Tab-separated table of C-alpha atoms in Angstrom:
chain	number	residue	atom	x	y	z
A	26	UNK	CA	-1.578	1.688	-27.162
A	27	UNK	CA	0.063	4.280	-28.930
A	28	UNK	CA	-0.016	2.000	-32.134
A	29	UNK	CA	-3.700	2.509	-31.540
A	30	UNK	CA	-3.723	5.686	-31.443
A	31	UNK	CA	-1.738	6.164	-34.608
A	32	UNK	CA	-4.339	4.321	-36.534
A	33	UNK	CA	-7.415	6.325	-35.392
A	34	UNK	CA	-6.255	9.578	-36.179
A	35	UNK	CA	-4.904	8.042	-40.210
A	36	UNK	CA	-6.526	8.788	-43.075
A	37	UNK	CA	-7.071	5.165	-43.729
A	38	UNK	CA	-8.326	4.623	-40.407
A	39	UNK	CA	-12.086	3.185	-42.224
A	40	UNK	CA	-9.383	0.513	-43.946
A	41	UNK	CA	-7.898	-0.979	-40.567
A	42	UNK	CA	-9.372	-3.107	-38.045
A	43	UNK	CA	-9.159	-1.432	-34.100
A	44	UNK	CA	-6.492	-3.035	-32.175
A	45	UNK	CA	-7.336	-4.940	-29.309
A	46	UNK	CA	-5.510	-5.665	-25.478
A	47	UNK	CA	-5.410	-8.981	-23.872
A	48	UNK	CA	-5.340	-9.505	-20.729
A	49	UNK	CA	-3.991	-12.356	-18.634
A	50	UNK	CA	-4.344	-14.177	-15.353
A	51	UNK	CA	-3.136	-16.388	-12.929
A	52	UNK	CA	-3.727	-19.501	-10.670
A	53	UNK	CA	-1.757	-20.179	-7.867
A	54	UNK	CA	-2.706	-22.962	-5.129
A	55	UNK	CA	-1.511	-21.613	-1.711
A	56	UNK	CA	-1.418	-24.979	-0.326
A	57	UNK	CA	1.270	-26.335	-2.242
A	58	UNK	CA	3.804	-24.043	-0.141
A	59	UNK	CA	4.745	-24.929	3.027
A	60	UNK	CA	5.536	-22.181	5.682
A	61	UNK	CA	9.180	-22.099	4.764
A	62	UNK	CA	9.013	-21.593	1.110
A	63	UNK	CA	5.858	-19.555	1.533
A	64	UNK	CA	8.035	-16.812	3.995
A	65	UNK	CA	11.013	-17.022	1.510
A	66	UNK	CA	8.798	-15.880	-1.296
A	67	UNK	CA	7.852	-12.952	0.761
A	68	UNK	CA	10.536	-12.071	2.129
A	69	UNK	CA	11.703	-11.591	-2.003
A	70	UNK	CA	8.972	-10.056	-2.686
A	71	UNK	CA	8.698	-7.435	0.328
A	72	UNK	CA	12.824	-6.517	-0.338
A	73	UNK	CA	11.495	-4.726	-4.250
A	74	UNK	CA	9.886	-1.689	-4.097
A	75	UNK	CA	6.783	-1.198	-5.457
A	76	UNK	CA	8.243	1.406	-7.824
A	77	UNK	CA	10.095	-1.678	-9.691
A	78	UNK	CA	6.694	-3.015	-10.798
A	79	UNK	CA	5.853	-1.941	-14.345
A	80	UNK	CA	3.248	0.001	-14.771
A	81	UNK	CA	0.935	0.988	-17.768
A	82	UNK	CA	0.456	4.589	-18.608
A	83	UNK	CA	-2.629	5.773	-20.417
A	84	UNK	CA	-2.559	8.775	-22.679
A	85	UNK	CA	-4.950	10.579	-24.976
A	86	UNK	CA	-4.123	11.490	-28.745
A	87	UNK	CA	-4.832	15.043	-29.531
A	88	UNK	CA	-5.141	16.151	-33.101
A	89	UNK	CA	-1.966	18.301	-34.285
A	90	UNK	CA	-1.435	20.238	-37.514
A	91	UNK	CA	0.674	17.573	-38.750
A	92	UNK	CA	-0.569	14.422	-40.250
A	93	UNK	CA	0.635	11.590	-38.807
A	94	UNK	CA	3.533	9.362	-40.723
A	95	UNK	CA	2.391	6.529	-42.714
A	96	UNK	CA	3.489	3.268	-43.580
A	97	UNK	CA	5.616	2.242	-46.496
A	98	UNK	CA	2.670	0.585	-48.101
A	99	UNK	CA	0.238	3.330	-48.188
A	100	UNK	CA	2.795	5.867	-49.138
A	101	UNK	CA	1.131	7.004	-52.425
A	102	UNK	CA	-2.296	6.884	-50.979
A	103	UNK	CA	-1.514	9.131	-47.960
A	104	UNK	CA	0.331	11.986	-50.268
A	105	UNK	CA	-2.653	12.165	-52.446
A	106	UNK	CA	-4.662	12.510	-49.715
A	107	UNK	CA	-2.660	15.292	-47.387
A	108	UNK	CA	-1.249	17.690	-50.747
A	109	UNK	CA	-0.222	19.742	-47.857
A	110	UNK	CA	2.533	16.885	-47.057
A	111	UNK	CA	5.164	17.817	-49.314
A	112	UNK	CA	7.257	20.767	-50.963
A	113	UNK	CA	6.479	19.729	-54.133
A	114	UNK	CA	2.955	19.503	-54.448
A	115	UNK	CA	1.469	16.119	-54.667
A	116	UNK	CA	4.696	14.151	-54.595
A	117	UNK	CA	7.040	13.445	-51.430
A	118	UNK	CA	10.672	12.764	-51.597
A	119	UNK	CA	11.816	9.413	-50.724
A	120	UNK	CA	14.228	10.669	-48.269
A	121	UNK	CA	11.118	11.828	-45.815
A	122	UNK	CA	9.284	9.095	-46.763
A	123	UNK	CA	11.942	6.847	-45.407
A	124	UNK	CA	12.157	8.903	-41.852
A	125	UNK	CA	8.100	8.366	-41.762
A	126	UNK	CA	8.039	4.776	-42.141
A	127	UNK	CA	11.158	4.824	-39.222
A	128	UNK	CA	8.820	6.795	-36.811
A	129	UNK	CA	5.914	5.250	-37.454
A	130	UNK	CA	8.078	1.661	-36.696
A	131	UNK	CA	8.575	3.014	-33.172
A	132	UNK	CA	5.343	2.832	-31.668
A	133	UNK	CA	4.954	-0.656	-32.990
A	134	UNK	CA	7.970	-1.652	-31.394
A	135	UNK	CA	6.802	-0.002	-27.879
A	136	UNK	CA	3.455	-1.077	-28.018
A	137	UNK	CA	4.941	-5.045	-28.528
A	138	UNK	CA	7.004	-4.457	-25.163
A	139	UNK	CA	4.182	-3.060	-23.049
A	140	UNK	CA	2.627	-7.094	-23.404
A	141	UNK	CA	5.337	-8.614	-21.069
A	142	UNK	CA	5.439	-5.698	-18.371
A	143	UNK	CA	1.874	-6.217	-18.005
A	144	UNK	CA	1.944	-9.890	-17.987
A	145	UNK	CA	4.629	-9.625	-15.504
A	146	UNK	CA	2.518	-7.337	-13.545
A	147	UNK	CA	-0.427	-9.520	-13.234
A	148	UNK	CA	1.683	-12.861	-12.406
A	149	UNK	CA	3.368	-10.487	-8.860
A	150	UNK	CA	-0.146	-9.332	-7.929
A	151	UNK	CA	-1.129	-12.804	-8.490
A	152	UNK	CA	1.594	-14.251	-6.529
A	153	UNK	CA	0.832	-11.819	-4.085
A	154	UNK	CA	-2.971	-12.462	-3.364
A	155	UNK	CA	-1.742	-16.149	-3.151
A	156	UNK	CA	0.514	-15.283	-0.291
A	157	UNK	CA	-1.840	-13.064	1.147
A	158	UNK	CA	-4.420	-15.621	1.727
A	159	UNK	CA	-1.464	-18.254	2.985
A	160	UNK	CA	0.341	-16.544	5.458
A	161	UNK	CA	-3.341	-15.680	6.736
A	162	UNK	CA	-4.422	-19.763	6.749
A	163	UNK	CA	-1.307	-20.409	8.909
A	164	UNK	CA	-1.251	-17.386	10.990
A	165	UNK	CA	-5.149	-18.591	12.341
A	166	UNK	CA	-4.143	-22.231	12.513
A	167	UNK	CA	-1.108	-22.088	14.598
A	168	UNK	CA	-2.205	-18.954	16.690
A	169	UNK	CA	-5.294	-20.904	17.813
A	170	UNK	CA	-3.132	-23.849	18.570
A	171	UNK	CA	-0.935	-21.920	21.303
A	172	UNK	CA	-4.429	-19.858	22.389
A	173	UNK	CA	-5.337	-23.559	22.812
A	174	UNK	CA	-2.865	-24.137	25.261
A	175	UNK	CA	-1.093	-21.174	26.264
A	176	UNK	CA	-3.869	-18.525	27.487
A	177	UNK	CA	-2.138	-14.711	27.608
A	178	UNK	CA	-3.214	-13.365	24.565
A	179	UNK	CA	-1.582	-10.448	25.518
A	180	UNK	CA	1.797	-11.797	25.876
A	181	UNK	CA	1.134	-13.558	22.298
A	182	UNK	CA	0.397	-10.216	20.885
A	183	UNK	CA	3.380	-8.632	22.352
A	184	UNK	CA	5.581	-11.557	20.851
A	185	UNK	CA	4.128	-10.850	17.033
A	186	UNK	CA	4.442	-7.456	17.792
A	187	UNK	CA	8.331	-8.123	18.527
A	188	UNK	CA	8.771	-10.415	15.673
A	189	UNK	CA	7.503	-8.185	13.316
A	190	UNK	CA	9.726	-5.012	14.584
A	191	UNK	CA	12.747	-7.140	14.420
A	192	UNK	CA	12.171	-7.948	10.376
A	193	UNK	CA	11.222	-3.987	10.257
A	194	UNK	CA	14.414	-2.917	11.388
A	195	UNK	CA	16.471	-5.583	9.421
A	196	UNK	CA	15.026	-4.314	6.362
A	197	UNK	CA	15.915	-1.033	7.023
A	198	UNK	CA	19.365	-1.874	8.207
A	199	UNK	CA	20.298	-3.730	5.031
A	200	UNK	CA	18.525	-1.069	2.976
A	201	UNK	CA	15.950	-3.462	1.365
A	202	UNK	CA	13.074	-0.708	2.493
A	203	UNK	CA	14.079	2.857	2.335
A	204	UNK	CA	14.350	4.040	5.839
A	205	UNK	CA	11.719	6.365	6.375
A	206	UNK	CA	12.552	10.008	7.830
A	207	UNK	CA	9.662	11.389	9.236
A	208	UNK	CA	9.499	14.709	11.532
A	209	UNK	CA	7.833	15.080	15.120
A	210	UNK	CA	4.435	16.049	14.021
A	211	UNK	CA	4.430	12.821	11.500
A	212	UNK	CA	5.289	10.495	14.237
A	213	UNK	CA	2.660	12.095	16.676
A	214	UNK	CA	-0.364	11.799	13.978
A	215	UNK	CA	0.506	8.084	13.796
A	216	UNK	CA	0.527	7.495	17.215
A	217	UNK	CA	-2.824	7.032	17.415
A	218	UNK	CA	-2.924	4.880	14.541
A	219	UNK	CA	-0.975	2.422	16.459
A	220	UNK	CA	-3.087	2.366	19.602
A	221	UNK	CA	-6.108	0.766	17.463
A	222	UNK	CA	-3.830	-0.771	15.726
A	223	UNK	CA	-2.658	-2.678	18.576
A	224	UNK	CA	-6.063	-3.068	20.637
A	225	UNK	CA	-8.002	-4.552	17.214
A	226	UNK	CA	-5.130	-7.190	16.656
A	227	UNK	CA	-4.775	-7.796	20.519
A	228	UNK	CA	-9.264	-8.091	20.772
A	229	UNK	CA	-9.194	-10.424	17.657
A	230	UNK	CA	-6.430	-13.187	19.675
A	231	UNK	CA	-8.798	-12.858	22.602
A	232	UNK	CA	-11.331	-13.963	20.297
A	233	UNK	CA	-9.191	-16.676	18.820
A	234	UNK	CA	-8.803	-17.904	22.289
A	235	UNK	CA	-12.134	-18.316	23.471
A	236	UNK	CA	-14.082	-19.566	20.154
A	237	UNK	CA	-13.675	-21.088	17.063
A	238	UNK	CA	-11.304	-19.763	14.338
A	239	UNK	CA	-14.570	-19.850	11.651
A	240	UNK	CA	-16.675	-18.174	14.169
A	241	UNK	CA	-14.395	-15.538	15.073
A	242	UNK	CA	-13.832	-14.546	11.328
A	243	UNK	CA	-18.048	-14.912	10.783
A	244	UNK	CA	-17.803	-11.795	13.552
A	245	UNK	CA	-15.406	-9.843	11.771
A	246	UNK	CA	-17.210	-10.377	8.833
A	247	UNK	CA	-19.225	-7.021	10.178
A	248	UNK	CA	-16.315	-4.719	9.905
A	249	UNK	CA	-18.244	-2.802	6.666
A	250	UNK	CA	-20.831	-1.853	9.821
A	251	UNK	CA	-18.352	-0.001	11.727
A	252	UNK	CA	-16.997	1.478	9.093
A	253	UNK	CA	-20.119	3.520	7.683
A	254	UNK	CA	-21.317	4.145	11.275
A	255	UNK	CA	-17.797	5.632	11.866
A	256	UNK	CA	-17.514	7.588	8.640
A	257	UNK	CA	-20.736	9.125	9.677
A	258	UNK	CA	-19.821	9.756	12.525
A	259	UNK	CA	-16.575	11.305	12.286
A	260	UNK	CA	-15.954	11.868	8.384
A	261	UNK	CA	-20.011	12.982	7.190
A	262	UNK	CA	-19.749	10.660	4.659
A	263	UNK	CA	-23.426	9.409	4.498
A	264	UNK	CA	-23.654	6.092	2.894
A	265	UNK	CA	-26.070	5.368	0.066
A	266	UNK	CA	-28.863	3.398	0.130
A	267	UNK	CA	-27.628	0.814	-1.743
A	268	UNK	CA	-24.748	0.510	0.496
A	269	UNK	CA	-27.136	0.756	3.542
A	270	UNK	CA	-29.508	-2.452	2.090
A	271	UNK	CA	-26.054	-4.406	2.071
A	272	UNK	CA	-25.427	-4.249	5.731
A	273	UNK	CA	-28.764	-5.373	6.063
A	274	UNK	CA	-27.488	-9.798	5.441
A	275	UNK	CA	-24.137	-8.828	7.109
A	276	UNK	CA	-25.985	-8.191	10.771
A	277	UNK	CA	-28.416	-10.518	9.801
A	278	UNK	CA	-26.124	-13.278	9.174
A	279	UNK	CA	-23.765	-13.047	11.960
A	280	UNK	CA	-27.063	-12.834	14.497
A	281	UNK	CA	-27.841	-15.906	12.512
A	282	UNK	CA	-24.851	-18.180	13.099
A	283	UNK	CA	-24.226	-16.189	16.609
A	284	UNK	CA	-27.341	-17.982	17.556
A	285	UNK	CA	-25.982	-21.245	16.489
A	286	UNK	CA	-22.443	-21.566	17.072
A	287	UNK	CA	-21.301	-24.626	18.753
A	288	UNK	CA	-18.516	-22.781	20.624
A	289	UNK	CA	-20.589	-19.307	21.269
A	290	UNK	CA	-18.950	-17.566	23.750
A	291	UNK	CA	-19.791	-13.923	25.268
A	292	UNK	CA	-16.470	-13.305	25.694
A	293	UNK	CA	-14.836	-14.985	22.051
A	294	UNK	CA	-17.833	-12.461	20.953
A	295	UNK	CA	-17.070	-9.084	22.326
A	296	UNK	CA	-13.814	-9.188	21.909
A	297	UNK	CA	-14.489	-9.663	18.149
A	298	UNK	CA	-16.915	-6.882	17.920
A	299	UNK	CA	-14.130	-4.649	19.601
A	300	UNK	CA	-11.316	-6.097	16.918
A	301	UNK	CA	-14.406	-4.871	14.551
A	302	UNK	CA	-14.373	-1.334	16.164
A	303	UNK	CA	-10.654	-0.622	16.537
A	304	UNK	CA	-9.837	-1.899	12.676
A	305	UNK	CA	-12.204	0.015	11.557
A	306	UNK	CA	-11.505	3.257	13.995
A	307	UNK	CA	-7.290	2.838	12.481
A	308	UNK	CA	-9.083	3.774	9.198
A	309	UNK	CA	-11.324	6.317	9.798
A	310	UNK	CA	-8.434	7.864	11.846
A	311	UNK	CA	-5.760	7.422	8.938
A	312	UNK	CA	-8.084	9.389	6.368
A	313	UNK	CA	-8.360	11.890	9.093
A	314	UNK	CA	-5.101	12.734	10.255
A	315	UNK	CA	-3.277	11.783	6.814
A	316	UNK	CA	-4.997	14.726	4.740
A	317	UNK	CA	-1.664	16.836	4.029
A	318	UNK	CA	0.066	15.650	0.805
A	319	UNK	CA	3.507	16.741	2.453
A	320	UNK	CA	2.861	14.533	5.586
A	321	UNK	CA	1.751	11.493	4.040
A	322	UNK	CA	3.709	7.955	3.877
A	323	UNK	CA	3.181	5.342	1.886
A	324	UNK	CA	1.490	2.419	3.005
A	325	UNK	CA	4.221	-0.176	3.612
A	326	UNK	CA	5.932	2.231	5.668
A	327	UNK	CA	3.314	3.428	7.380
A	328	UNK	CA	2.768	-0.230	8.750
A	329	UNK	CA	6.295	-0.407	9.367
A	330	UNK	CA	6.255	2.242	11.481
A	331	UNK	CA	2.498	1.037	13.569
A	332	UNK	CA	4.578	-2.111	14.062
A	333	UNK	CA	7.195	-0.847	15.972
A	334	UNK	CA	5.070	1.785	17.345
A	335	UNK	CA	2.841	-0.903	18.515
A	336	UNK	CA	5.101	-3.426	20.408
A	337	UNK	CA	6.479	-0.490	22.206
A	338	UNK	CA	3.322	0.366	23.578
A	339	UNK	CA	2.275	-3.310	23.593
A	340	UNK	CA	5.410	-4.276	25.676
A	341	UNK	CA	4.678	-3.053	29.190
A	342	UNK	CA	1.193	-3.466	28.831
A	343	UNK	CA	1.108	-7.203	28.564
A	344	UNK	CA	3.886	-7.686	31.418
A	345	UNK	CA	0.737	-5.289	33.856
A	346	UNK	CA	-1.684	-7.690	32.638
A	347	UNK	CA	-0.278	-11.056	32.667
A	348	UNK	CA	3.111	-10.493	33.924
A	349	UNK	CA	6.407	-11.432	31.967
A	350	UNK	CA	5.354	-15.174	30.451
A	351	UNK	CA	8.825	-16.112	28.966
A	352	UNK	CA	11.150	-16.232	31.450
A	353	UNK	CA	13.160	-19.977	31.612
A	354	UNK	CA	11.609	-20.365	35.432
A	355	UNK	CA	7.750	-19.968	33.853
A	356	UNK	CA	8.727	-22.651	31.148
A	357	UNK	CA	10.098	-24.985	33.404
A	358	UNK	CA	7.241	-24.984	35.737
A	359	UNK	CA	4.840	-25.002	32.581
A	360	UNK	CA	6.845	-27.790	31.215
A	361	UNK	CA	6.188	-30.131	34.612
A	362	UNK	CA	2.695	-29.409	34.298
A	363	UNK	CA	2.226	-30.860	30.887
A	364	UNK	CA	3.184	-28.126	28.546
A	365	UNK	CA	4.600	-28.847	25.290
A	366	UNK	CA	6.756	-25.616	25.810
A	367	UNK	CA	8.947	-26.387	22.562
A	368	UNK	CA	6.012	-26.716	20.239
A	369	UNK	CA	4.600	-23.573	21.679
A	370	UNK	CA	7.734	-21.461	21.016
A	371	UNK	CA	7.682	-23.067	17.330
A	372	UNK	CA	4.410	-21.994	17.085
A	373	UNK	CA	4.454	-18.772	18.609
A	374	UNK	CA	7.107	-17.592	16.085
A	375	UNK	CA	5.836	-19.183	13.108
A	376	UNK	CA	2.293	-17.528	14.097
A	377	UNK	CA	4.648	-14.331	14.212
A	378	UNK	CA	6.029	-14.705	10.815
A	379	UNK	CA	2.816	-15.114	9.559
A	380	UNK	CA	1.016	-12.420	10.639
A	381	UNK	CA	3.770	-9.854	10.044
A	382	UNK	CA	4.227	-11.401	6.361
A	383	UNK	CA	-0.228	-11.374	5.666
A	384	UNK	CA	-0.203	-7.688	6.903
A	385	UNK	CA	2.688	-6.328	5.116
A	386	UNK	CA	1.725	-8.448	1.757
A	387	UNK	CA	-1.605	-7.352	2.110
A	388	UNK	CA	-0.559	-3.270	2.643
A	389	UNK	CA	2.027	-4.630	-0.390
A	390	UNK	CA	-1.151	-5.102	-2.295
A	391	UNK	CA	-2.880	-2.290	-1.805
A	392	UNK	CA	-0.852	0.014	-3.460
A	393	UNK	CA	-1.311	-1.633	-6.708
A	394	UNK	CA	-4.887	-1.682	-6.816
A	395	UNK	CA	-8.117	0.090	-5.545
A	396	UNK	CA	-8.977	0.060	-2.233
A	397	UNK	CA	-12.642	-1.749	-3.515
A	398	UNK	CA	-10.467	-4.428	-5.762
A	399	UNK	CA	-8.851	-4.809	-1.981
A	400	UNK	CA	-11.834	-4.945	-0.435
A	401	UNK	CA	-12.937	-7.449	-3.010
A	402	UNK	CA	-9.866	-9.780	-2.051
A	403	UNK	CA	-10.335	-9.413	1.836
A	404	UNK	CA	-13.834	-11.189	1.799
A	405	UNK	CA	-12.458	-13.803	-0.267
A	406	UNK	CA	-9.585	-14.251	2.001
A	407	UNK	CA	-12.402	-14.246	4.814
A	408	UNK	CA	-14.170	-17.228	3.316
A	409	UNK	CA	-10.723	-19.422	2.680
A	410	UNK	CA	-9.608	-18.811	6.411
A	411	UNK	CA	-13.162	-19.831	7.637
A	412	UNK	CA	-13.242	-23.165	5.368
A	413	UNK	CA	-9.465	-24.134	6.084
A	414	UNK	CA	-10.423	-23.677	9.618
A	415	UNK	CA	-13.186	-25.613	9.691
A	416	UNK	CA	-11.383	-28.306	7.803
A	417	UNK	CA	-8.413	-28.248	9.875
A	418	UNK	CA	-9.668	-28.243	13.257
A	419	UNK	CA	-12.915	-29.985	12.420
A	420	UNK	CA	-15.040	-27.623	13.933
A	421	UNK	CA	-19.267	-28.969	14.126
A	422	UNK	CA	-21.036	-26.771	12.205
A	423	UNK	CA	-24.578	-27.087	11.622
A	424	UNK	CA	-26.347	-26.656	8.576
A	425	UNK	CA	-28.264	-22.706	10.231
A	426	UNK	CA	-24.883	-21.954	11.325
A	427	UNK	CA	-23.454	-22.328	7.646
A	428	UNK	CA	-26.626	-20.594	5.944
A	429	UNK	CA	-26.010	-17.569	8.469
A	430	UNK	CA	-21.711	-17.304	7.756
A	431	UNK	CA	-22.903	-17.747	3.639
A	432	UNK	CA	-25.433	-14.783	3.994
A	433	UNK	CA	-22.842	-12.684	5.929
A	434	UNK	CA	-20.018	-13.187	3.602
A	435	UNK	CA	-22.513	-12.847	1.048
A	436	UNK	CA	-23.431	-9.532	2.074
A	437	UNK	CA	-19.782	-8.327	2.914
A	438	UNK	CA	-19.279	-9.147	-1.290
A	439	UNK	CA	-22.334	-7.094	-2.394
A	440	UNK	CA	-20.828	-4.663	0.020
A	441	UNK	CA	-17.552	-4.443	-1.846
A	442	UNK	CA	-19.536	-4.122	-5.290
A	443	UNK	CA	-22.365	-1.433	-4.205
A	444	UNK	CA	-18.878	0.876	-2.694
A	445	UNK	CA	-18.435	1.745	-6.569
A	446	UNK	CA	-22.024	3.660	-6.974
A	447	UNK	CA	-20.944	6.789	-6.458
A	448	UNK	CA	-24.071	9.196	-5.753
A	449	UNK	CA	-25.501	11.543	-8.250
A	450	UNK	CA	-24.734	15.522	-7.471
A	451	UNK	CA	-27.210	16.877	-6.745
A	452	UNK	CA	-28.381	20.036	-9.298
A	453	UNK	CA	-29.460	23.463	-8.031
């Protein structure tokens, strides 16, 4: 880049050709890992800190008094054109023309080692959208397998909760996160954060419990809806019209396959609407309460934190509700009555893994690129889950039901694109 900038502000800048970046990309097939491999990855990839990742810097030249040093080969050209160049009128002394030609090699040689940082940049965030969308396949199909079975959603949540606090505070024992040292007033603005935090993840397994996986995720699917109503509400940020029209095939199609879903339940379908509400409610408050520049976290730790946060709050709730589900007396008496209670425990902890590895990848994510590139990902990730599902637990759709999830997820994409029209100031 700098090369380039060299050779638009030479003389002979009419002579050479502009320079021009390439860029590079990456497929990855999430199925090829297993669950295993597929954690192992992460946890390499969660113990470097985002700081490690090279990253491109962009500069503008600004004209200086100074021409700028030319190559060997146009030596004689460039002193006839700058007479200002030399002591001794039109000529130059090979001694400075030497030191040019070794400064102007040096931007050559940096702009030939940005190509591999930023080819090594876009295989991790690569890598990482891969991971993303894995850990999320196999978080939905074993967590629907022990909803299947094993019907406390609240314990469930309490036990991913757990899992995911325990890898927090290994991380942070063995240094491969830097502890985070945050005062009273810090913890207390996150504390709400964690409430929804907890109530949209615990709504969304009492979805997962009482319909389909696919339908479930069609639901959620009309998270952009909360979010402008509660921007409006709470933020004034009035959306545009553009954005507006988009929600328009997101209710639509959700009413559409709502109507005919196989596996429609009132229950399965509140409970995602209020996983809809409290996601979107953990945002609006985060923009809210997050405003200082002093007080502010980054995001990884900032979901470290709502994790822990979270299954302490989480923890005596679900033993009120449901009472304490893992004691050896409750498995034996499960296991006489048909329970499968080693395959649940499997389950239950590899659903654990999962969904603390999808939610830290994906905050892992979103510090390397715009929140609408994110937003971007997320609805693809929303289609994969819904087809794996279907695929997986060979769930009867119909051909209305599939028109209405394709107009949804359609309209959750034009959604994503419409969020970067930006409105036009209005003039006095």
């Amino acid at each position: 880049m700098q090369s380039t900038a060299l050779a638009a502000l030479s003389p002979l800048r009419l002579r050479s050709p502009p320079l021009h970046g390439r860029r590079s990309g990456l497929g990855f097939d999430p199925a090829r890992l297993s669950p295993s491999s597929a954690f192992a990855a992460f946890a390499a990839a969660a113990s470097s800190s985002p700081d490690d990742v090279p990253s491109v810097h962009w500069s503008s030249a600004s004209p200086s008094p100074s021409p700028p040093p030319p190559s060997s080969s146009t030596s004689s050209s460039s002193s006839r054109l700058w007479p200002w160049s030399g002591a001794r009128g039109l000529g130059c002394d090979r001694r400075r023309s030497r030191s040019e030609v070794g400064a102007a090699s040096v931007p050559e040689a940096a702009g030939d080692g940005e190509k591999p940082g930023g080819m090594r940049k876009t295989l991790e965030l690569g890598l990482l959208f891969g991971l993303w969308y894995l850990f999320n396949i196999y978080f939905n199909i074993y967590n629907k397998q022990v909803l299947k079975v094993y019907h406390y959603p609240a314990t469930i949540t309490m036990v991913q909760f757990a899992v995911g606090s325990v890898l927090v505070l290994f991380m942070w024992t063995f240094n491969l996160y830097k502890r985070p040292k945050l005062s009273r007033s810090q913890l207390m603005a996150i504390v709400p954060l964690a409430v929804v935090h907890l109530l949209g993840n615990l709504f969304t397994n009492m979805s997962l419990g009482k319909v389909a996986v696919s339908f479930t995720h069609t639901i959620k699917a009309m998270e952009p809806f909360f979010s402008v109503v509660l921007s409006a509400m709470f933020l004034g940020e009035m959306p545009t019209l553009w954005v507006v029209g988009s929600l328009l095939p997101i209710v639509g199609g959700v009413g559409l396959a709502s109507m005919t879903e196989a596996s429609f339940n009132w229950a399965g379908f509140w409970s995602a609407m209020a996983s809809n509400l409290s996601n979107q409610s953990r945002n609006v408050l985060s923009k809210k309460v997050m405003v200082k520049k002093e007080e502010s976290v980054d995001n990884i730790t900032l979901f470290s934190i709502i994790t822990v946060m979270s299954f302490i709050l989480v923890f005596p709730a679900a033993c009120y509700m449901e009472g304490f589900k893992f004691t050896p007396g409750y498995f034996e008496l499960a296991a006489k009555s048909g329970l499968n209670v080693k395959q649940v425990l499997v389950r239950s902890l590899l659903a654990a893994l999962c969904f603390h590895a999808y939610q830290q990848v994906s905050y892992m994510i979103l510090q390397r690129v715009s929140p609408i590139t994110h937003s971007v990902g997320n609805c693809v990730k929303r289609v994969v889950v819904i087809i794996s599902s279907v695929v997986f637990f060979r769930t009867p759709v119909s051909p209305i039901n599939s028109i209405g999830t394709g107009i949804a997820l359609a309209g959750v994409f034009l959604y994503s694109r419409v969020k970067r029209i930006k409105p036009k100031p209005k003039t006095a």
